[in-house]
Structures are given as structure tokens and as C-alpha cells.
Coordinates of C-alpha atoms in Angstrom, one line a residue:
X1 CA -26.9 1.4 10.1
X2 CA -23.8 -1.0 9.0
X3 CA -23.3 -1.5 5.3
X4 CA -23.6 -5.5 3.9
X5 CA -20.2 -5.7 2.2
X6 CA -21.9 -8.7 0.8
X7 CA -25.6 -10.1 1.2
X8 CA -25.7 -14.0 0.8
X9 CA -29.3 -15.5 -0.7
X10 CA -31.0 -18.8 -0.6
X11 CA -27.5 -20.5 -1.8
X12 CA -27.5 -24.1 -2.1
X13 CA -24.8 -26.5 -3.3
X14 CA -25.3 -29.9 -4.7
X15 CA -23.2 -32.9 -5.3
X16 CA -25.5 -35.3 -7.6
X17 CA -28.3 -36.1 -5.1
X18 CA -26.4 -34.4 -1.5
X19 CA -26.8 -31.1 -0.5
X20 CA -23.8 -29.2 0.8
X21 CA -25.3 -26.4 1.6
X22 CA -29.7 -25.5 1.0
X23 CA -31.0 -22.0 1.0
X24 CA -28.5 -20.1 3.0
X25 CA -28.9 -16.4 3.7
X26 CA -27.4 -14.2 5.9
X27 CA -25.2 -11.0 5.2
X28 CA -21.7 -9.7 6.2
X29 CA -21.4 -6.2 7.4
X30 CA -18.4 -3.8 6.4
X31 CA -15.9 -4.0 9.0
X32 CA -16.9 -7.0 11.3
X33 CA -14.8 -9.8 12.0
X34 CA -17.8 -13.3 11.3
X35 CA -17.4 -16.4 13.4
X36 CA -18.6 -19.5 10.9
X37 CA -19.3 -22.3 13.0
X38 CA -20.2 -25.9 12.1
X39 CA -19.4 -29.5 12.7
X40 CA -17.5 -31.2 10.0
X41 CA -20.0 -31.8 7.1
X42 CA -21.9 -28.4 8.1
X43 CA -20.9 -27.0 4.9
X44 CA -18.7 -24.3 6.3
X45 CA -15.6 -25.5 3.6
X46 CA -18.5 -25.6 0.7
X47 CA -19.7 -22.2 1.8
X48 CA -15.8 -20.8 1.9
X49 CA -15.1 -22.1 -1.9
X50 CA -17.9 -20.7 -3.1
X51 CA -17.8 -17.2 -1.6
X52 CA -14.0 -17.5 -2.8
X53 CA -15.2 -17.8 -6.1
X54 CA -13.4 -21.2 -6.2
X55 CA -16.9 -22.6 -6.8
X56 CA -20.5 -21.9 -8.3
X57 CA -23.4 -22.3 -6.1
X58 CA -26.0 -24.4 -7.6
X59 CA -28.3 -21.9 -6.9
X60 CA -28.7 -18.5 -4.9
X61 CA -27.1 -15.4 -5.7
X62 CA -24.7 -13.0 -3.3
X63 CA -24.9 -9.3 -3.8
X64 CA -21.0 -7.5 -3.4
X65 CA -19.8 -4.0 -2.8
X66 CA -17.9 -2.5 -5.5
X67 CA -15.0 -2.7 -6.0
X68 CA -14.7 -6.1 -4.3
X69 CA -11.3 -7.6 -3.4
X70 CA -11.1 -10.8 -1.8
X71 CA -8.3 -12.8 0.2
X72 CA -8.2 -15.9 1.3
X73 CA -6.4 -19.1 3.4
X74 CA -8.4 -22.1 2.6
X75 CA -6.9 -25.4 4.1
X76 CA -3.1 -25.9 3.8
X77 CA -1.6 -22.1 2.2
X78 CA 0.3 -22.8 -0.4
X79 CA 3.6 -21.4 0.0
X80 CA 7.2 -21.9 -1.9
X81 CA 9.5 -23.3 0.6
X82 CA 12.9 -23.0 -0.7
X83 CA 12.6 -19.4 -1.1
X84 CA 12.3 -16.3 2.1
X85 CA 9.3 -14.7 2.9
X86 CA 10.3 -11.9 1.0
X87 CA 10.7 -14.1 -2.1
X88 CA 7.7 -15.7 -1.8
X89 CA 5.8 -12.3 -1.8
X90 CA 7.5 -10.8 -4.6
X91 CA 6.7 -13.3 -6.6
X92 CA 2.7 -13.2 -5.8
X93 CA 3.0 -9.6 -6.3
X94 CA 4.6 -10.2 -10.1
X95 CA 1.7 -12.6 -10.5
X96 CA -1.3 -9.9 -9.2
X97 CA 0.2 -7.2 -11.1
X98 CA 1.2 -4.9 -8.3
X99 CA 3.7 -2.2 -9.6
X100 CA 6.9 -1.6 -7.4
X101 CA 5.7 -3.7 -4.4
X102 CA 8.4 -3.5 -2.5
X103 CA 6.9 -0.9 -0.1
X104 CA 3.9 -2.9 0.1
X105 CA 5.7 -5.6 1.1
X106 CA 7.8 -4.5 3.8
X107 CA 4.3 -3.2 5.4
X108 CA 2.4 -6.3 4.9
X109 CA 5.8 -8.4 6.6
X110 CA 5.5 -5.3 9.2
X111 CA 1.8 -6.0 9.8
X112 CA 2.1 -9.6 9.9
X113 CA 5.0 -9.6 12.4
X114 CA 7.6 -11.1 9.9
X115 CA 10.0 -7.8 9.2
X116 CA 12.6 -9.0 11.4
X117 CA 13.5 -12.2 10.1
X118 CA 16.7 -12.9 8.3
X119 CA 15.7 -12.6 4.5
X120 CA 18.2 -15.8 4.2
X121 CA 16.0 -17.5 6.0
X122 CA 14.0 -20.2 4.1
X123 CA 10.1 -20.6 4.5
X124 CA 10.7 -24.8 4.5
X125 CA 12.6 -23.4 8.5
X126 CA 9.9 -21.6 9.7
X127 CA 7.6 -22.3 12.5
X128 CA 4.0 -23.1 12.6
X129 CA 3.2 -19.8 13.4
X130 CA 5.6 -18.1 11.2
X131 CA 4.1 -20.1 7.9
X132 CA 0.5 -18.9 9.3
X133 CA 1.9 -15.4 9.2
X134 CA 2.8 -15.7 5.9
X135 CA -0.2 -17.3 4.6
X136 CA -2.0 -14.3 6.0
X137 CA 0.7 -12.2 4.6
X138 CA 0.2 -13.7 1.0
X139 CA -4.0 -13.1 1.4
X140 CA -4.1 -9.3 2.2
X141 CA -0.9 -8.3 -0.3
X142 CA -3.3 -6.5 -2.3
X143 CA -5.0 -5.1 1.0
X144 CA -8.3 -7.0 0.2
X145 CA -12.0 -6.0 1.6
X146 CA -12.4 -9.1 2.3
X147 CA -10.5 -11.6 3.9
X148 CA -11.6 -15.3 4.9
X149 CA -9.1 -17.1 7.5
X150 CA -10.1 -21.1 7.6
X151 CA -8.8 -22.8 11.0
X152 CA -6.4 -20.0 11.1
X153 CA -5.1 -20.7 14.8
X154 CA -5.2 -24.7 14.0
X155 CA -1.9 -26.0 15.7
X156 CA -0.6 -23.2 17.1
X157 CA 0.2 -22.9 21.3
X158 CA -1.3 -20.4 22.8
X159 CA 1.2 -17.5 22.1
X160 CA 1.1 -18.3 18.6
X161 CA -3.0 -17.8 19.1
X162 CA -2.7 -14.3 20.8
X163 CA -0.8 -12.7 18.0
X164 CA -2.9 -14.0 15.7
X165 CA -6.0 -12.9 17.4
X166 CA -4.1 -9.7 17.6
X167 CA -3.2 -9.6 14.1
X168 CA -6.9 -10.3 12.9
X169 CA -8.3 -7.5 15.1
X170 CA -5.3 -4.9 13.7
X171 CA -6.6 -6.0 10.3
X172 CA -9.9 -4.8 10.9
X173 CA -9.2 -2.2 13.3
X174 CA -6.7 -0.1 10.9
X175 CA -7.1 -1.6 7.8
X176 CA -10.9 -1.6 7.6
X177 CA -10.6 -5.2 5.9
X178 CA -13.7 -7.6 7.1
X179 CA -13.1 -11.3 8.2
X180 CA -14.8 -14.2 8.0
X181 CA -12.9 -16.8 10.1
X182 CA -14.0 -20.4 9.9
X183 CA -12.9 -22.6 13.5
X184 CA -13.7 -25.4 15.7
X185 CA -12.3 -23.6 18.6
X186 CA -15.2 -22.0 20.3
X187 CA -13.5 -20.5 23.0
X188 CA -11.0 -18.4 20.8
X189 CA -13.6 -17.4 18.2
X190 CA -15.6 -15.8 21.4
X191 CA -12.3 -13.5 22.1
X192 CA -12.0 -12.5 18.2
X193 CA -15.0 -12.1 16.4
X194 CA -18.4 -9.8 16.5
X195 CA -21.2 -12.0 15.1
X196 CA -21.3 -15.8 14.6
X197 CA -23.2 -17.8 11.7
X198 CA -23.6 -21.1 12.7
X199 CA -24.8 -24.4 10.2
X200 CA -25.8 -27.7 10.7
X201 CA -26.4 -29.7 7.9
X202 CA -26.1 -27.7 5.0
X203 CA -28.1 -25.1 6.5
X204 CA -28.0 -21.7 8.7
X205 CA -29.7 -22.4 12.1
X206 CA -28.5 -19.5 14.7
X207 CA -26.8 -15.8 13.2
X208 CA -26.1 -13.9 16.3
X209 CA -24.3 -11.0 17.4
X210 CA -21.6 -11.7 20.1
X211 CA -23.7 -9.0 22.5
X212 CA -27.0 -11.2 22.1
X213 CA -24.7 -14.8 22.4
X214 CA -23.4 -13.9 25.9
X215 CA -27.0 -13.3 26.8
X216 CA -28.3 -16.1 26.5
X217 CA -25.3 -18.0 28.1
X218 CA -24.7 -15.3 30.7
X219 CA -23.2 -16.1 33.9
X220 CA -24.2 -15.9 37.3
X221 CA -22.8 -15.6 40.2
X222 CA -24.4 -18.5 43.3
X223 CA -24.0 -16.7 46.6
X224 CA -25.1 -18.1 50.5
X225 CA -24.4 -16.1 53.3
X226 CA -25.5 -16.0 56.7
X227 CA -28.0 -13.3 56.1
X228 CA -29.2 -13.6 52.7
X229 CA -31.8 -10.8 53.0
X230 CA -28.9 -7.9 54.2
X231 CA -26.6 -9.5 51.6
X232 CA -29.8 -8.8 48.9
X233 CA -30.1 -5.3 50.3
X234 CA -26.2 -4.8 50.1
X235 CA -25.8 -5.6 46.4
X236 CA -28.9 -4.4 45.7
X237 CA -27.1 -0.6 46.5
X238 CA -24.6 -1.3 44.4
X239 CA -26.1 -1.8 41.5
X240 CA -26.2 -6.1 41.0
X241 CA -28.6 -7.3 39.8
X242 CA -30.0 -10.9 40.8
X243 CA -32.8 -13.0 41.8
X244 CA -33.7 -15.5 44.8
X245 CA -33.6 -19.5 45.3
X246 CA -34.7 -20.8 48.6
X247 CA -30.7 -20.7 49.9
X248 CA -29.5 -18.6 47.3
X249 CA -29.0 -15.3 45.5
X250 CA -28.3 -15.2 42.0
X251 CA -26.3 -13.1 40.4
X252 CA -26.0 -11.5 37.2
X253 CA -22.8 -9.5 37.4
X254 CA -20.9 -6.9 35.9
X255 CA -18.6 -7.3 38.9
X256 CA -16.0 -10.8 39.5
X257 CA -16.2 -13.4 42.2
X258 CA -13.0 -11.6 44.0
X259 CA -14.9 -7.8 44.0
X260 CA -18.4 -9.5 45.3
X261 CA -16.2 -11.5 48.5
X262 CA -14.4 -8.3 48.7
X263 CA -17.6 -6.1 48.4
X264 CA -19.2 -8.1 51.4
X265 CA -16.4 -8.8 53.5
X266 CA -16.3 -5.1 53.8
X267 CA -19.5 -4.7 55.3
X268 CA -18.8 -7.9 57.3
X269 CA -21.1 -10.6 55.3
X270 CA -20.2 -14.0 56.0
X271 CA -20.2 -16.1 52.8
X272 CA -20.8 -19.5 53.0
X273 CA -20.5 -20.2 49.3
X274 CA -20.0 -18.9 46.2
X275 CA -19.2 -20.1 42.8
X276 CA -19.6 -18.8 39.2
X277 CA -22.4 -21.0 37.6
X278 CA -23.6 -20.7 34.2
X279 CA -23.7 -22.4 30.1
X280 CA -20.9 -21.6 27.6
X281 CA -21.1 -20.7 24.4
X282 CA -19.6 -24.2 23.6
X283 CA -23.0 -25.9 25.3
X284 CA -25.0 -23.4 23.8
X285 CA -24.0 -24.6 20.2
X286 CA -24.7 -28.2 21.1
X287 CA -28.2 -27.5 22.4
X288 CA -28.5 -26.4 18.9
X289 CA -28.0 -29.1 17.4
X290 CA -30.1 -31.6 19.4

């Protein structure tokens, strides 16, 4: 059984009479990588300051491991522009006490993707994506257990989004760190994270593993041949599994569109249609919320 690295309980924020956030619970496990979903106004940003300890909760209480360390990229990060990346970590390193961090920095500007700029170079030139990889370089400098990443892919084109993706996962994956990562885009969260807390209104209405998400938004696969019943048989044998409509089989496949035409084209099916059919995990979240 996974460890909670820390176990949030019936937190609620207030703001004179509005609730930010009311009762919420839910726990993340050492070593998973937490999708926190909401609209604006959910609470997510709330929820983020207070687990930063940037705020008090007005009530609740959240259990950590020992030894705790935290990281964190909450809205803009702050960052010194006249001065290199290397500059800029030296001095948060002076400011957190780390003795003789020049190793640690050349491994955190390794890990980040940042070795080989020009240490001439000034963070005010950097690119979007360069200043996101320093922001993450600045949070995990003191290789935290914890790291929380809001909107960290906001902006960026879609090369900019795989190495970040790939720079989260290489967090987790050989650094053991555990990520909470806060994002409107649905669609890239899927591709990065394990579990998903959702909130709506200041409160917690879906925690799901990935595994169980894809479930209940699994695809299918809409077949029509001109034998339906031999085409049943033939999938059947290889191990699909599916159901009927009156002009259709159904498919809930491990296998893609291409291998199922090839599949049947092989044993000389004629396919009349096919399509992939089936929700999203975006259209799953706004049933949700109805």
C-alpha cells in the first residue's frame, strides 16, 4: 500500500461570508504526480497557498511526512532578470542556506535542461520555456518532497510542453519528488499525471485514479461489415472484446483502428465503416459539473 506524503482534512477557507474552499479531504501519495482540476473560482489557487503554507486554512488540518520539504511555482515565478540562470540560483541557494551549492546547481540546470546556456546570457533574454525551466529550477534547488507546478505548460508550443512533461515525469521517476500540478489543459494533464482531484465550488467532487478515469470515458471502436456475425466470431479469437447494436459491433479495444482494418482485411472482411467513438476526459469533467 502507497504512503500519504500528506493527508488533507475537512479544510475550508473563508473570506468574510465566501467560501474558498469547504471541507476538503483527499490525500497525496509518495511518489505520484496529482492532476488538480477546476474552473476558475474552484478554489484550486486557494487550495495551492494554503498547502504552500502561504496561507492558514480557516479550518481543517493536513497531516505531513517528516521531514517535509516543499517547492513551489505559484502564478508568475519570481525571477531576477538582469542576472544568468546561474546567478539567479546562487543567490536562492545563499538565501536557503545551502553550503557550497555549486554542484547542486550545475545538476538542477542539468535536470532542468538549462546547462548549456551561455552563463552571459541574461534571464530578461530567455524564452518562455527557458524562464519555466528556471522557475522549476528555482523550486526543487533544495530537492524538495514536494513540488506543486501551477499552469506550468501555460503559453508554451507544443515542444516547449513535451519537455516539460518530460521534465515533471524525470522528477518523479529519479528523484522520487511528488507533484501536484494545477492546469486547465485537460488533454496534457491526461499524458502526465496518475490521479486527478477535481473541485467545483470550493469543494472536492470526483478523486480518481487515471486507470479508473479512462474507464469510464473508454473508447470504442464502431465497426459494419458485410457479415457482422463472422466479423464477431473473428475478433472474438483474438481476444476483443465488444458488444452488438442492430448494424454494429462495438468495440472496446486494446488494438487501433489501422490493426482491426488490417486484422480483417486479412481474413477478407469487408468493412463498411468504422470510426473511433467515444467521451473524453474533457466531457467527462463537464458532466460533473452539470
Amino acid at each position: 500500500m502507497s504512503t500519504p506524503l500528506l493527508t488533507i482534512e475537512t479544510i475550508s477557507k473563508h473570506y468574510g461570508s465566501q467560501k474558498a474552499l469547504d471541507q476538503v479531504s483527499f490525500s497525496i501519495q509518495k511518489g505520484e504526480i496529482l492532476g488538480l482540476v477546476g474552473q476558475n473560482g474552484a478554489g484550486k489557487t486557494t487550495l495551492i497557498r494554503i498547502l504552500s503554507g502561504l496561507i492558514p486554512p480557516t479550518s481543517g488540518t493536513i497531516s505531513k511526512a517528516d521531514n517535509y520539504k516543499i517547492g513551489a511555482i505559484i502564478e508568475s515565478p519570481v525571477l531576477y532578470p538582469n542576472m544568468s540562470a546561474k546567478e539567479n540560483l546562487t543567490y536562492a541557494a545563499l538565501q536557503i542556506g545551502i553550503e557550497q551549492p555549486n554542484q547542486r546547481i550545475a545538476e538542477v540546470l542539468e535536470l532542468v535542461g538549462l546547462a548549456h546556456v551561455d552563463d552571459k546570457k541574461k534571464v530578461k533574454d530567455f524564452s518562455l520555456g527557458m524562464r519555466q525551466r528556471m522557475a522549476i529550477a528555482l523550486a526543487i534547488l533544495d530537492f524538495p518532497d514536494f513540488l506543486i507546478l501551477d499552469e506550468p505548460v501555460n503559453g508554451l508550443d507544443p515542444s516547449g510542453i513535451k519537455e516539460m512533461r518530460e521534465i515533471i515525469h524525470n522528477l518523479r521517476d529519479n528523484y522520487g519528488i511528488t507533484v501536484l500540478i494545477s492546469s486547465h489543459i485537460l488533454s496534457e494533464l491526461e499524458l502526465v499525471v496518475d490521479r486527478f482531484v477535481i473541485l467545483h465550488k470550493g469543494r472536492v467532487i470526483q478523486d480518481i485514479d487515471k486507470s479508473d478515469l479512462h474507464h469510464q470515458v473508454a473508447n470504442q471502436i464502431v465497426l459494419a461489415t458485410t457479415n457482422n456475425d463472422q466479423a464477431q466470431v473473428l475478433l472474438t479469437e483474438w481476444g476483443l472484446e465488444m458488444t452488438r447494436s442492430a448494424d454494429a459491433i462495438l468495440l472496446t479495444p486494446d488494438k487501433s483502428v489501422q490493426e482491426v482494418i488490417n486484422y480483417l482485411n486479412q481474413h477478407a472482411i469487408e468493412i463498411t465503416a468504422i470510426y473511433p467513438s467515444g467521451s473524453s476526459f474533457e466531457d467527462y469533467y463537464l458532466s460533473l459539473l452539470d
